[in-house]
Coordinates of C-alpha atoms in Angstrom, one line a residue:
M1 CA -24.3 11.9 3.1
N2 CA -21.3 9.9 1.9
L3 CA -19.0 12.7 0.6
A4 CA -16.1 10.3 0.1
Q5 CA -18.2 8.1 -2.1
H6 CA -19.5 11.1 -4.1
L7 CA -15.9 12.2 -4.7
E8 CA -14.8 8.7 -5.8
R9 CA -17.7 8.3 -8.2
A10 CA -17.4 11.8 -9.6
I11 CA -13.7 11.3 -10.6
D12 CA -14.6 7.8 -11.8
K13 CA -17.3 9.1 -14.1
L14 CA -15.0 11.8 -15.4
T15 CA -12.4 9.2 -16.2
L16 CA -8.7 10.1 -16.4
V17 CA -9.0 12.2 -19.6
G18 CA -12.1 14.0 -18.4
A19 CA -10.6 14.9 -15.0
V20 CA -7.4 16.1 -16.5
G21 CA -9.3 18.1 -19.1
V22 CA -11.5 19.8 -16.6
A23 CA -8.6 20.8 -14.4
L24 CA -6.5 22.1 -17.4
T25 CA -9.5 24.1 -18.7
I26 CA -10.2 25.8 -15.4
G27 CA -6.5 26.6 -14.9
F28 CA -6.3 28.0 -18.5
L29 CA -9.3 30.1 -18.0
L30 CA -7.9 31.6 -14.8
C31 CA -4.7 32.5 -16.6
L32 CA -6.6 33.9 -19.6
F33 CA -9.0 36.1 -17.4
S34 CA -6.0 37.4 -15.4
F35 CA -4.4 38.5 -18.7
F36 CA -7.7 40.2 -19.9
I37 CA -8.2 42.2 -16.7
K38 CA -4.5 43.3 -16.8
I39 CA -3.2 41.5 -13.7
G40 CA -1.5 38.6 -15.5
I41 CA 1.9 40.2 -16.5
Y42 CA 3.6 43.6 -16.1
V43 CA 2.3 44.0 -12.5
Y44 CA 5.0 45.4 -10.4
N45 CA 5.5 46.0 -6.7
P46 CA 5.4 49.8 -6.0
D47 CA 8.0 49.4 -3.2
V48 CA 10.6 47.5 -5.2
P49 CA 11.3 48.8 -8.7
N50 CA 10.6 46.3 -11.5
K51 CA 9.5 43.5 -9.1
E52 CA 7.1 41.3 -11.1
V53 CA 4.1 40.2 -9.0
G54 CA 1.6 39.3 -11.8
F55 CA -0.7 36.3 -11.6
L56 CA 1.1 34.5 -14.5
S57 CA 4.4 34.8 -12.7
A58 CA 3.1 33.2 -9.5
P59 CA 4.1 29.5 -9.6
N60 CA 1.5 28.7 -6.8
W61 CA -1.2 29.6 -9.3
T62 CA 0.2 28.7 -12.7
I63 CA 2.4 25.6 -12.2
V64 CA 0.2 24.2 -9.4
Y65 CA -3.1 24.4 -11.3
M66 CA -1.9 24.0 -14.8
V67 CA 0.6 21.1 -14.2
L68 CA 0.5 19.6 -10.7
F69 CA -3.3 19.5 -10.1
P70 CA -4.1 17.8 -13.4
L71 CA -1.4 15.2 -12.8
Y72 CA -2.8 14.7 -9.3
L73 CA -6.3 14.0 -10.6
A74 CA -4.9 11.7 -13.3
F75 CA -3.2 9.5 -10.7
F76 CA -6.2 9.5 -8.5
S77 CA -8.4 8.3 -11.4
T78 CA -5.8 5.6 -12.0
I79 CA -6.0 4.6 -8.4
I80 CA -9.8 4.2 -8.5
S81 CA -9.6 2.1 -11.6
S82 CA -6.8 -0.1 -10.1
I83 CA -8.9 -0.6 -6.9
K84 CA -11.9 -1.6 -8.9
A85 CA -9.9 -4.0 -11.0
F86 CA -8.3 -5.5 -7.9
F87 CA -11.7 -6.1 -6.2
N88 CA -13.1 -7.7 -9.3
N89 CA -10.2 -9.9 -10.1
S90 CA -9.7 -10.9 -6.4
V91 CA -13.0 -12.7 -6.4
A92 CA -13.9 -13.5 -10.0
Y93 CA -11.3 -16.1 -10.9
P94 CA -10.1 -19.1 -8.8
E95 CA -6.5 -18.5 -9.7
L96 CA -6.7 -14.9 -8.6
R97 CA -8.9 -15.2 -5.5
V98 CA -7.0 -13.3 -2.8
I99 CA -10.2 -11.9 -1.0
T100 CA -12.2 -14.7 0.5
G101 CA -14.9 -15.4 3.1
P102 CA -14.3 -17.4 6.3
G103 CA -12.2 -20.5 5.7
G104 CA -11.3 -19.5 2.1
V105 CA -14.9 -19.7 0.6
A106 CA -15.5 -17.6 -2.4
V107 CA -17.4 -14.3 -2.2
G108 CA -19.0 -12.0 -4.8
A109 CA -17.6 -8.7 -6.0
E110 CA -20.7 -7.0 -4.5
T111 CA -19.7 -8.2 -1.0
V112 CA -16.3 -6.6 -1.3
A113 CA -17.7 -3.4 -2.7
S114 CA -20.2 -3.2 0.1
A115 CA -17.4 -3.6 2.7
W116 CA -15.5 -0.8 0.9
D117 CA -18.6 1.5 0.9
I118 CA -18.8 1.0 4.7
Q119 CA -15.2 2.2 4.9
L120 CA -16.0 5.2 2.7
K121 CA -18.8 6.2 5.1
R122 CA -16.3 6.3 7.9
L123 CA -14.1 8.4 5.7
S124 CA -16.9 10.9 5.0
I125 CA -16.7 12.3 8.6
L126 CA -13.0 13.3 8.0
V127 CA -13.9 14.5 4.5
L128 CA -16.6 16.8 6.0
V129 CA -14.1 18.1 8.5
L130 CA -11.6 18.8 5.7
F131 CA -14.3 20.6 3.7
L132 CA -15.3 22.9 6.6
G133 CA -11.7 23.6 7.5
V134 CA -10.6 24.4 3.9
T135 CA -13.7 26.5 3.3
I136 CA -13.3 28.6 6.5
S137 CA -9.5 28.9 6.0
S138 CA -9.7 29.9 2.3
G139 CA -12.6 32.3 3.1
L140 CA -10.6 34.0 5.8
Q141 CA -7.5 34.2 3.6
W142 CA -9.5 35.8 0.8
F143 CA -11.2 38.3 3.2
Y144 CA -8.0 39.5 4.9
A145 CA -5.6 39.3 1.9
C146 CA -8.0 40.5 -0.9
F147 CA -11.3 41.9 0.1
E148 CA -10.2 43.9 3.2
P149 CA -7.5 45.8 1.3
F150 CA -9.9 46.5 -1.5
W151 CA -12.5 47.9 1.0
R152 CA -9.9 49.9 2.9
A153 CA -8.5 51.3 -0.4
R154 CA -12.0 52.4 -1.4
Q155 CA -12.4 54.2 2.0
G156 CA -9.2 56.1 1.3
V157 CA -7.1 54.5 4.1
P158 CA -3.4 55.2 3.3
D159 CA -2.1 51.9 4.7
F160 CA -4.8 49.8 3.1
L161 CA -2.7 46.6 2.9
G162 CA -3.0 46.1 6.7
G163 CA 0.2 44.1 6.9
E164 CA -0.3 42.1 3.7
V165 CA 2.3 42.0 0.9
W166 CA 2.0 43.5 -2.6
D167 CA 0.9 41.0 -5.2
W168 CA -1.4 40.7 -8.2
S169 CA -4.5 40.9 -6.0
T170 CA -3.5 44.2 -4.2
V171 CA -1.4 46.2 -6.6
P172 CA -4.5 47.3 -8.7
Y173 CA -6.0 48.9 -5.6
Q174 CA -3.4 51.7 -5.9
R175 CA -5.2 52.7 -9.2
R176 CA -1.8 53.0 -10.9
T177 CA -2.3 50.0 -13.2
Q178 CA -4.8 49.3 -16.1
A179 CA -6.6 46.8 -13.9
T180 CA -9.7 48.0 -12.1
P181 CA -10.1 47.2 -8.4
E182 CA -13.6 45.9 -8.9
A183 CA -12.6 43.4 -11.6
T184 CA -9.6 42.3 -9.5
V185 CA -11.6 41.6 -6.4
I186 CA -14.1 39.6 -8.3
F187 CA -11.3 37.6 -10.0
T188 CA -9.7 37.0 -6.6
G189 CA -12.9 35.6 -5.3
I190 CA -13.1 33.2 -8.2
A191 CA -9.5 32.2 -7.9
Y192 CA -9.6 31.6 -4.2
F193 CA -12.8 29.6 -4.6
Y194 CA -11.0 27.3 -7.1
M195 CA -8.0 27.2 -4.8
A196 CA -10.2 26.0 -1.9
L197 CA -11.9 23.4 -4.1
A198 CA -8.5 22.1 -5.3
L199 CA -7.0 22.1 -1.8
F200 CA -10.0 20.2 -0.5
V201 CA -9.8 17.6 -3.2
Y202 CA -6.1 17.2 -2.6
L203 CA -6.5 16.7 1.1
A204 CA -9.6 14.4 0.6
I205 CA -7.7 12.2 -1.9
L206 CA -4.8 11.6 0.5
A207 CA -7.3 10.7 3.2
Y208 CA -9.0 8.4 0.7
C209 CA -5.7 6.6 0.1
A210 CA -5.0 6.3 3.8
Y211 CA -8.4 4.8 4.4
F212 CA -8.0 2.3 1.6
A213 CA -4.7 1.2 3.1
S214 CA -6.5 0.8 6.4
F215 CA -9.2 -1.2 4.6
M216 CA -6.6 -3.6 3.3
S217 CA -5.2 -3.9 6.8
R218 CA -8.7 -4.8 8.1
L219 CA -9.2 -7.4 5.3
A220 CA -5.9 -9.0 6.4
D221 CA -7.2 -9.2 10.0
D222 CA -9.4 -12.0 11.4
T223 CA -12.0 -9.6 12.8
D224 CA -13.9 -9.1 9.5
R225 CA -16.0 -11.5 7.5
L226 CA -13.6 -11.0 4.5
R227 CA -10.0 -12.1 4.4
L228 CA -7.0 -10.9 2.4
V229 CA -5.0 -13.9 1.3
I230 CA -1.5 -14.1 -0.3
R231 CA -1.7 -16.1 -3.5
G232 CA 1.4 -16.1 -5.8
T233 CA 2.4 -12.5 -6.6
E234 CA -0.9 -11.1 -5.2
P235 CA -1.7 -9.0 -3.3
T236 CA 2.0 -8.1 -2.9
N237 CA 2.2 -6.7 -6.4
F238 CA -1.0 -4.7 -6.0
I239 CA 0.1 -3.3 -2.7
A240 CA 3.4 -2.2 -4.4
E241 CA 1.5 -0.7 -7.2
F242 CA -0.8 1.2 -4.9
F243 CA 2.0 2.4 -2.8
T244 CA 3.8 3.8 -5.9
Y245 CA 0.6 5.8 -6.8
V246 CA 0.3 7.1 -3.2
Y247 CA 4.0 8.1 -3.1
T248 CA 3.6 10.0 -6.4
L249 CA 0.5 11.8 -5.0
A250 CA 2.4 12.8 -1.9
F251 CA 5.4 14.0 -3.8
L252 CA 3.1 16.1 -6.1
G253 CA 1.5 17.5 -3.0
L254 CA 4.9 18.4 -1.6
C255 CA 5.7 20.1 -4.8
A256 CA 2.5 22.2 -4.6
G257 CA 3.4 23.1 -1.0
Y258 CA 6.8 24.1 -2.1
F259 CA 5.5 26.5 -4.8
M260 CA 3.1 28.0 -2.3
R261 CA 6.1 28.6 0.1
L262 CA 8.3 29.8 -2.8
Q263 CA 5.8 32.5 -3.9
A264 CA 5.1 33.7 -0.3
S265 CA 8.8 34.0 0.4
Y266 CA 9.5 35.7 -3.0
L267 CA 6.9 38.4 -2.3
S268 CA 8.6 39.3 0.9
S269 CA 12.1 39.4 -0.6
D270 CA 13.9 42.1 -2.5
Q271 CA 14.4 40.0 -5.7
T272 CA 12.8 41.4 -8.8
T273 CA 11.8 38.1 -10.5
I274 CA 10.7 34.8 -9.2
F275 CA 13.5 33.0 -11.0
R276 CA 16.2 35.2 -9.5
Y277 CA 14.8 34.4 -6.1
W278 CA 14.2 30.7 -6.9
F279 CA 17.8 30.0 -7.8
S280 CA 19.5 32.5 -5.5
D281 CA 21.9 29.7 -4.5
V282 CA 23.1 29.2 -8.1
R283 CA 23.6 33.0 -8.5
C284 CA 25.4 33.0 -5.2
W285 CA 27.8 30.1 -6.1
L286 CA 28.4 31.3 -9.7
Y287 CA 28.4 35.1 -9.5
A288 CA 28.9 35.7 -5.8
Q289 CA 25.7 37.7 -5.8
C290 CA 24.6 36.6 -2.3
T291 CA 22.1 39.3 -1.5
S292 CA 19.1 39.1 0.7
L293 CA 17.7 35.6 0.0
S294 CA 14.6 35.1 2.1
G295 CA 11.8 37.3 3.1
L296 CA 11.1 37.8 6.8
Q297 CA 7.4 38.2 6.6
I298 CA 5.3 35.2 7.5
T299 CA 2.1 35.2 5.4
A300 CA -1.0 33.1 5.5
S301 CA 0.0 31.4 2.2
S302 CA 3.4 30.5 3.7
F303 CA 1.8 29.1 6.8
T304 CA -0.7 27.1 4.7
S305 CA 2.1 25.5 2.7
L306 CA 3.8 24.2 5.8
L307 CA 0.5 22.8 7.1
E308 CA -0.2 21.1 3.8
A309 CA 3.3 19.6 3.6
T310 CA 2.9 18.3 7.2
Y311 CA -0.5 16.8 6.4
T312 CA 1.0 15.1 3.3
L313 CA 3.9 13.5 5.2
I314 CA 1.5 12.3 8.0
M315 CA -0.9 10.6 5.5
L316 CA 2.0 9.1 3.6
A317 CA 3.3 7.6 6.9
V318 CA -0.1 6.3 7.7
C319 CA -0.4 4.6 4.3
I320 CA 3.0 2.9 4.8
M321 CA 2.1 1.7 8.3
E322 CA -1.3 0.3 7.2
L323 CA 0.1 -1.4 4.1
A324 CA 2.8 -3.0 6.2
R325 CA 0.2 -4.3 8.6
A326 CA -1.9 -5.6 5.7
Y327 CA 1.1 -7.4 4.3
S328 CA 2.4 -8.9 7.5
R329 CA -1.1 -10.1 8.6
S330 CA -1.9 -11.7 5.3
K331 CA 1.5 -13.3 5.3
R332 CA 0.9 -14.7 8.8
Y333 CA -2.5 -15.9 7.9
Y334 CA -1.3 -17.7 4.8
L335 CA 1.5 -19.5 6.7
Q336 CA -1.0 -20.5 9.3
K337 CA -3.6 -21.9 6.9
I338 CA -1.4 -23.4 4.2
G339 CA -1.0 -26.5 6.3
D340 CA -4.7 -27.0 6.7
P341 CA -6.0 -29.5 4.0
A342 CA -9.6 -28.2 4.2
W343 CA -8.4 -24.6 3.6
R344 CA -6.3 -25.7 0.6
R345 CA -9.2 -27.6 -0.9
T346 CA -11.5 -24.7 -0.5
M347 CA -8.9 -22.3 -2.0
R348 CA -7.9 -24.8 -4.6
I349 CA -4.3 -24.2 -4.0
R350 CA -1.6 -26.7 -3.2
Y351 CA 1.3 -26.4 -0.9
D352 CA 4.4 -25.0 -2.7
A353 CA 7.5 -25.5 -0.5
E354 CA 9.6 -23.2 -2.6
F355 CA 7.0 -20.4 -2.5
V356 CA 6.6 -20.8 1.3
S357 CA 10.3 -20.7 1.8
D358 CA 10.6 -17.5 -0.2
L359 CA 7.6 -15.9 1.6
K360 CA 9.1 -16.6 5.0
K361 CA 12.2 -14.6 4.0
E362 CA 10.3 -11.7 2.6
S363 CA 9.6 -8.6 4.7
F364 CA 7.3 -5.7 3.8
L365 CA 10.1 -3.4 2.7
R366 CA 11.9 -6.1 0.7
A367 CA 8.7 -7.4 -1.0
V368 CA 6.8 -4.1 -1.5
I369 CA 9.3 -1.2 -1.5
P370 CA 12.8 -2.6 -1.7
H371 CA 14.0 0.7 -3.2
Y372 CA 12.8 2.7 -0.2
P373 CA 16.1 4.4 0.3
H374 CA 15.8 5.9 -3.2
L375 CA 12.2 6.9 -2.4
A376 CA 13.2 8.6 0.8
I377 CA 15.9 10.8 -0.7
P378 CA 13.5 13.0 -2.9
I379 CA 11.2 13.4 0.2
I380 CA 14.1 14.6 2.3
L381 CA 15.3 16.9 -0.4
M382 CA 11.8 18.3 -0.9
I383 CA 11.4 19.0 2.8
G384 CA 14.8 20.9 2.7
A385 CA 13.5 22.9 -0.4
I386 CA 10.3 23.9 1.5
V387 CA 12.3 25.1 4.5
F388 CA 14.7 26.9 2.2
P389 CA 12.7 27.9 -0.9
H390 CA 15.4 30.1 -2.3
V391 CA 17.7 27.0 -2.7
G392 CA 16.2 25.9 -6.0
T393 CA 18.9 23.2 -6.5
L394 CA 17.2 21.2 -3.8
F395 CA 13.9 21.2 -5.6
V396 CA 15.5 20.3 -9.0
L397 CA 17.4 17.4 -7.5
A398 CA 14.3 16.2 -5.7
V399 CA 12.2 16.2 -8.8
L400 CA 14.9 14.5 -11.0
Y401 CA 15.7 11.8 -8.4
A402 CA 12.0 11.1 -7.8
A403 CA 11.4 10.9 -11.6
V404 CA 14.3 8.5 -12.2
T405 CA 13.3 6.3 -9.2
L406 CA 9.6 6.0 -10.3
V407 CA 10.5 5.3 -13.9
R408 CA 12.8 2.5 -12.9
G409 CA 10.1 1.0 -10.8
N410 CA 10.3 -1.7 -8.2
P411 CA 13.5 -3.6 -8.8
N412 CA 12.5 -6.5 -6.6
Q413 CA 8.8 -7.0 -7.6
W414 CA 8.0 -10.6 -7.7
N415 CA 7.9 -12.1 -11.2
R416 CA 6.7 -15.5 -10.2
A417 CA 3.8 -16.6 -12.3
L418 CA 0.4 -16.8 -10.7
P419 CA -0.3 -20.4 -9.6
E420 CA -3.1 -22.0 -11.5
A421 CA -6.1 -23.0 -9.4
E422 CA -6.0 -26.8 -8.8
P423 CA -9.0 -28.8 -10.1
E424 CA -11.4 -29.8 -7.3
D425 CA -10.6 -33.4 -7.9
S426 CA -6.8 -32.9 -7.9
P427 CA -4.8 -35.7 -6.3
H428 CA -3.2 -33.0 -4.1
F429 CA -6.5 -32.6 -2.3
K430 CA -7.4 -36.3 -2.0
P431 CA -7.0 -38.0 1.4
L432 CA -4.8 -41.1 1.7
D433 CA -6.5 -44.2 0.3
I434 CA -6.1 -46.4 3.4
S435 CA -8.4 -49.1 4.6
E436 CA -10.0 -49.0 8.1
N437 CA -8.0 -52.1 9.1
D438 CA -4.7 -50.5 8.2
R439 CA -5.7 -47.3 10.0
E440 CA -6.6 -49.3 13.2
D441 CA -3.3 -51.2 13.1
I442 CA -1.2 -48.0 12.8
I443 CA -3.2 -46.4 15.6
L444 CA -2.5 -49.4 17.9
L445 CA 1.2 -49.3 16.9
L446 CA 1.4 -45.7 18.0
Q447 CA -0.5 -46.3 21.2
H448 CA 1.8 -49.2 22.0
Q449 CA 4.9 -47.1 21.4
A450 CA 3.6 -44.2 23.5
S451 CA 3.0 -46.6 26.4
I452 CA 6.5 -48.2 26.4
I453 CA 8.6 -45.2 25.3
P454 CA 11.6 -44.9 27.7
H455 CA 11.9 -41.2 27.4
A456 CA 10.5 -39.1 30.3
L457 CA 7.7 -37.6 28.3
L458 CA 4.2 -37.0 29.4
P459 CA 1.7 -39.0 27.4
D460 CA 0.1 -35.9 25.9
R461 CA 3.5 -34.6 24.8
F462 CA 4.7 -37.9 23.1
Y463 CA 2.7 -37.4 19.9
A464 CA 3.6 -33.7 19.6
N465 CA 7.3 -34.5 20.0
V466 CA 7.0 -37.2 17.3
I467 CA 5.5 -34.6 15.0
D468 CA 8.1 -32.0 15.8
M469 CA 11.0 -34.4 15.0
S470 CA 9.5 -35.6 11.7
D471 CA 10.9 -34.4 8.4
I472 CA 7.7 -32.6 7.3
P473 CA 7.0 -28.9 6.6
A474 CA 6.5 -26.7 9.7
E475 CA 3.0 -25.6 8.4
Y476 CA 1.9 -29.3 8.4
K477 CA 3.3 -29.8 11.9
N478 CA 1.4 -26.9 13.3
N479 CA -1.9 -27.9 11.7
I480 CA -1.6 -31.5 13.0
K481 CA -0.7 -30.4 16.5
M482 CA -3.7 -28.1 16.6
K483 CA -5.9 -31.1 15.9
L484 CA -4.2 -33.1 18.7
K485 CA -5.0 -30.5 21.4
N486 CA -7.4 -31.7 24.1
N487 CA -8.2 -34.7 22.0
P488 CA -9.0 -37.8 24.1
D489 CA -7.5 -40.2 21.5
P490 CA -4.3 -38.4 20.2
A491 CA -3.1 -41.5 18.3
A492 CA -6.3 -41.6 16.2
A493 CA -6.3 -37.9 15.8
L494 CA -2.7 -37.9 14.5
V495 CA -3.5 -40.7 12.0
D496 CA -6.7 -39.1 10.8
A497 CA -5.0 -35.7 10.5
T498 CA -2.2 -37.1 8.4
I499 CA -4.7 -39.1 6.2
D500 CA -6.6 -35.9 5.6
Q501 CA -3.4 -34.1 4.5
G502 CA -3.4 -35.8 1.1
Q503 CA -1.2 -38.1 -0.9
N504 CA 2.3 -36.5 -1.0
I505 CA 4.6 -34.4 1.0
P506 CA 5.6 -31.2 -0.9
Q507 CA 9.3 -31.5 -0.2
L508 CA 12.1 -30.2 -2.3
D509 CA 14.1 -33.4 -1.4
I510 CA 13.7 -35.7 -4.4
D511 CA 14.1 -38.8 -2.2
K512 CA 11.0 -37.9 -0.3
K513 CA 9.1 -36.3 -3.1
N514 CA 6.3 -38.8 -3.0
S515 CA 6.4 -39.7 0.7
T516 CA 3.3 -39.2 2.8
I517 CA 3.0 -37.2 6.0
L518 CA 2.1 -40.4 8.0
G519 CA 5.0 -42.3 6.4
S520 CA 7.5 -39.7 7.4
I521 CA 6.2 -39.7 11.0
L522 CA 6.6 -43.5 11.1
I523 CA 10.2 -43.1 9.7
E524 CA 10.9 -40.7 12.5
L525 CA 9.6 -43.2 15.1
K526 CA 11.9 -45.9 13.7
E527 CA 15.0 -43.8 13.4
Q528 CA 14.6 -41.5 16.4
L529 CA 12.7 -43.7 18.9
G530 CA 13.7 -47.2 17.9
L531 CA 10.3 -48.5 17.0
D532 CA 10.2 -52.3 16.3
F533 CA 8.1 -52.7 13.3
Q534 CA 6.5 -56.1 12.6
C535 CA 6.5 -57.6 9.1
I536 CA 2.8 -56.9 8.8
V537 CA 3.4 -53.2 9.4
V538 CA 6.1 -53.1 6.7
G539 CA 3.6 -54.7 4.4
K540 CA 1.0 -52.1 5.2
L541 CA 3.5 -49.3 4.5
Q542 CA 4.3 -50.8 1.1
R543 CA 0.7 -51.6 0.2
C544 CA -0.6 -48.2 1.3
S545 CA 2.4 -46.4 -0.4
L546 CA 3.1 -44.5 2.8
I547 CA 6.9 -44.3 2.1
A548 CA 8.7 -43.8 -1.2
N549 CA 12.3 -44.1 0.2
Q550 CA 13.2 -47.5 -1.3
L551 CA 16.6 -47.7 0.5
W552 CA 15.0 -47.3 3.9
L553 CA 12.2 -49.8 3.0
N554 CA 14.8 -52.3 2.0
E555 CA 16.8 -51.8 5.2
L556 CA 13.6 -52.1 7.3
N557 CA 12.6 -55.3 5.6
Q558 CA 16.0 -56.8 6.2
Q559 CA 15.8 -55.8 9.9
T560 CA 12.3 -57.2 10.4
C561 CA 11.4 -59.9 8.0
G562 CA 14.6 -60.3 6.0
L563 CA 12.6 -59.9 2.8
L564 CA 13.3 -57.7 -0.3
P565 CA 10.8 -54.9 -0.7
R566 CA 8.0 -55.8 -3.0
P567 CA 7.0 -53.3 -5.7
Y568 CA 4.1 -50.9 -5.0
P569 CA 0.7 -52.2 -6.1

């Protein structure tokens, strides 16, 4: 049974409004029922006069389930919609195609969805473990914290708490309040059931995000039949958007863990209201009322909050690592393939020297989360707040800093427009228009030069060195050299590879804007290795439009034939 897929589809069918509405309704009903059965407000700790311990004063029940959990479901619904849109757009339009098959071929949306379903099946094992763990943990907490005190109180045991603290679920067992023990224990069962369900959903959603980040990483690897490819601003902007959602979910989860920790510590303290305990640091600084701040008793709720916070931080770290791997792998793949003319034709994307230069400079942190120091500060503050729950200032600062950082957004998100898909008959994809006779003459010229070169180079290294010294992009060099490896006729392989590269070199240098790869290699032979061109070769360079640098052609003509350059045909 694919539990992860069922969870995804359930939230997707509910939509954002439906998921938030259901969570708010259930939270409101819990608060309303607690008021009706007299355990919502005016419930006091019998050991500490006027210490409020009612259900409505417990932030781990009210704030968590009326504010944080609906927000959590809203962001998860947004993530699902964002992923679906990314999958569809990544294969539907040529100018947005960033998920491809082998060699850049187009694939259908159902192929990507099928691959994601396989990942969800893997996730279902972890989701099942989380379900069993949360069910057992919450059941035991309810039994020992609620049902056992109720049963012991009915048996007349004087110390029926058994080490538990006084709160809204145990005070009515004294029979000194208007609430009945029977109604209270039934309500606790309902409340703990919903708590278990919400905790399971929370943990499963974080695991879902981590597995999706892992899926993106697998797409960027060369082991799968699908490939994640960088194209313009995508998928960099999507990864940045997805990380923002994951970070928000993690921060909301830490807030929930904080309120669980805050309530557990408050119940063990001598403060009379949750607000007095929450901002004990402010009272201490302003009024010098530095009394007992933290309870010493470790409860199951306090321990659970620490585990939940630890799980959240681990999943956030996993997401960051997997997204970083996805970005670095897709970047490496793009830089490896952009020099391949066949790949460019299939992807219908031309070489953009400026974009390649920018991409080489970008790192994951700079491209995806350049404001990571500002995102780290709220996490650090929230960890401090969980460790010291009575220092409410830490919590307020964390929330304000996180809100401002998220509202400001990514300051370095790429704003470059998406490159339009080149037409299939674009001149950028056409091989050089060169006759077979011209090709054979150039091959013979290269072979002759390789045989008489005075440098102490091995024959199989001569051509590679010529390519390395040529003024052409590194990606083109790598692609051509790959085609020369183990080739019995490297001169022919070099010429054919350069012919296949297309008409123009995508250089930023205006003087060589329209030069060809082969022309630039011949220039390097002349300038670096002292190649003696014959007049017929110069004529071929002009007739085939291999070189656009008129000054160099004029000098070459004077050195060889003493003729002025003729205009291009």
